[in-house]
C-alpha atoms as one frame of an Amber mdcrd trajectory, in Angstrom:
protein
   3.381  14.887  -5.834   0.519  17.459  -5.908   0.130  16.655  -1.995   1.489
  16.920   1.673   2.107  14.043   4.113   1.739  14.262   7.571   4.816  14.319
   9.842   5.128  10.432  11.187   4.194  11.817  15.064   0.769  11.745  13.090
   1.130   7.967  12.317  -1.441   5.576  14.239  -3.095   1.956  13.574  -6.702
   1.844  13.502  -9.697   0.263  11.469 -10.682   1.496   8.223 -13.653   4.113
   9.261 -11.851   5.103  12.559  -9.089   6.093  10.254 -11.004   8.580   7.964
 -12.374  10.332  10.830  -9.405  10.693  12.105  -7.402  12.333   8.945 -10.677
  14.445   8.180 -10.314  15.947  12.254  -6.602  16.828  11.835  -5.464  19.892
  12.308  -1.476  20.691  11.663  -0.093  23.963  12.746  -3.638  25.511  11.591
  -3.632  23.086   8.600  -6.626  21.123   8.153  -8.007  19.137   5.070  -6.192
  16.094   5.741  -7.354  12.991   4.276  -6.540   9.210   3.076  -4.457   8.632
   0.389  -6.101   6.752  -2.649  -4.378   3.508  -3.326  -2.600   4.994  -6.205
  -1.344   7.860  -4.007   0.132   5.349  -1.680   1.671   3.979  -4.427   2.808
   6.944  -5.458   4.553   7.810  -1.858   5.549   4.059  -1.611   8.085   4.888
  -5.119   8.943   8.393  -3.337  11.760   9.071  -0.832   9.227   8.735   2.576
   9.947   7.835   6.232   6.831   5.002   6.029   7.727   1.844   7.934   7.856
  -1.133   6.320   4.007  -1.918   7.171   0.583  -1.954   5.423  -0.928   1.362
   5.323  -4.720   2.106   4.909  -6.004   3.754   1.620  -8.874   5.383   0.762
 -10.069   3.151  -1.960 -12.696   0.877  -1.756 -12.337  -3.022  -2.527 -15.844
  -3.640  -1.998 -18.678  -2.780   1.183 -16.635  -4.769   3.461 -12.638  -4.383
   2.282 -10.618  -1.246   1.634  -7.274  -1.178  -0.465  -3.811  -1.395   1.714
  -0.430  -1.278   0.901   2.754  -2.922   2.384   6.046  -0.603   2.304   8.305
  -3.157   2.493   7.357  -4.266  -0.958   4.864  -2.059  -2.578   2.033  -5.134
  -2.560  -1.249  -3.867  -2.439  -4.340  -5.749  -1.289  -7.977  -5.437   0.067
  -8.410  -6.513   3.525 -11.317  -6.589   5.987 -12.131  -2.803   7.062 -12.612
  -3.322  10.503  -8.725  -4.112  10.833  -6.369  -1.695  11.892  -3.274  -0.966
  10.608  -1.250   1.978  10.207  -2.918   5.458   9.097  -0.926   8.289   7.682
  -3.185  11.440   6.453  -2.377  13.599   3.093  -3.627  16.882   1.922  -3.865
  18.508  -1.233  -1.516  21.089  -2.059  -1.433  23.755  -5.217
């Protein structure tokens, strides 16, 4: 993984846009940076050793102008769903 994830004191629910603002205004022990994970990036931390519970987690990807991509941790399904939902947010940030 070329990225860090937030510790899970950082994990919330909210809607889709509420949830980008919020990873964008994160600062970490002076980190900032912080953004949603693509859908494949969730993926990615969904196949990873991670502390995620076992519920759908916002991505950053785009279904369409009204849906956004999600994944489930308790079994790696990944769906669009209605953006002004909220479910759980966890941030990332890019690391060298």
């Amino acid at each position: 993984m070329k990225f860090e994830i937030a510790p899970k004191t950082t994990e919330t629910r909210l809607n889709w846009a509420d949830a980008r603002l919020y990873c964008f205004a994160l600062n970490i022990g002076g980190k900032s940076g912080w953004r949603l994970p693509s859908k494949e990036e969730l993926n990615e931390i969904y196949e990873s050793d991670n502390d995620f519970a076992k519920n759908f987690y916002w991505s950053s990807t785009e279904f369409n102008a009204y849906n956004a991509w999600l994944q489930l941790f308790a079994n790696g399904y990944q769906n669009g769903n209605d953006k002004d939902s909220n479910y759980y947010v966890r941030a990332i940030r890019s690391v060298l």
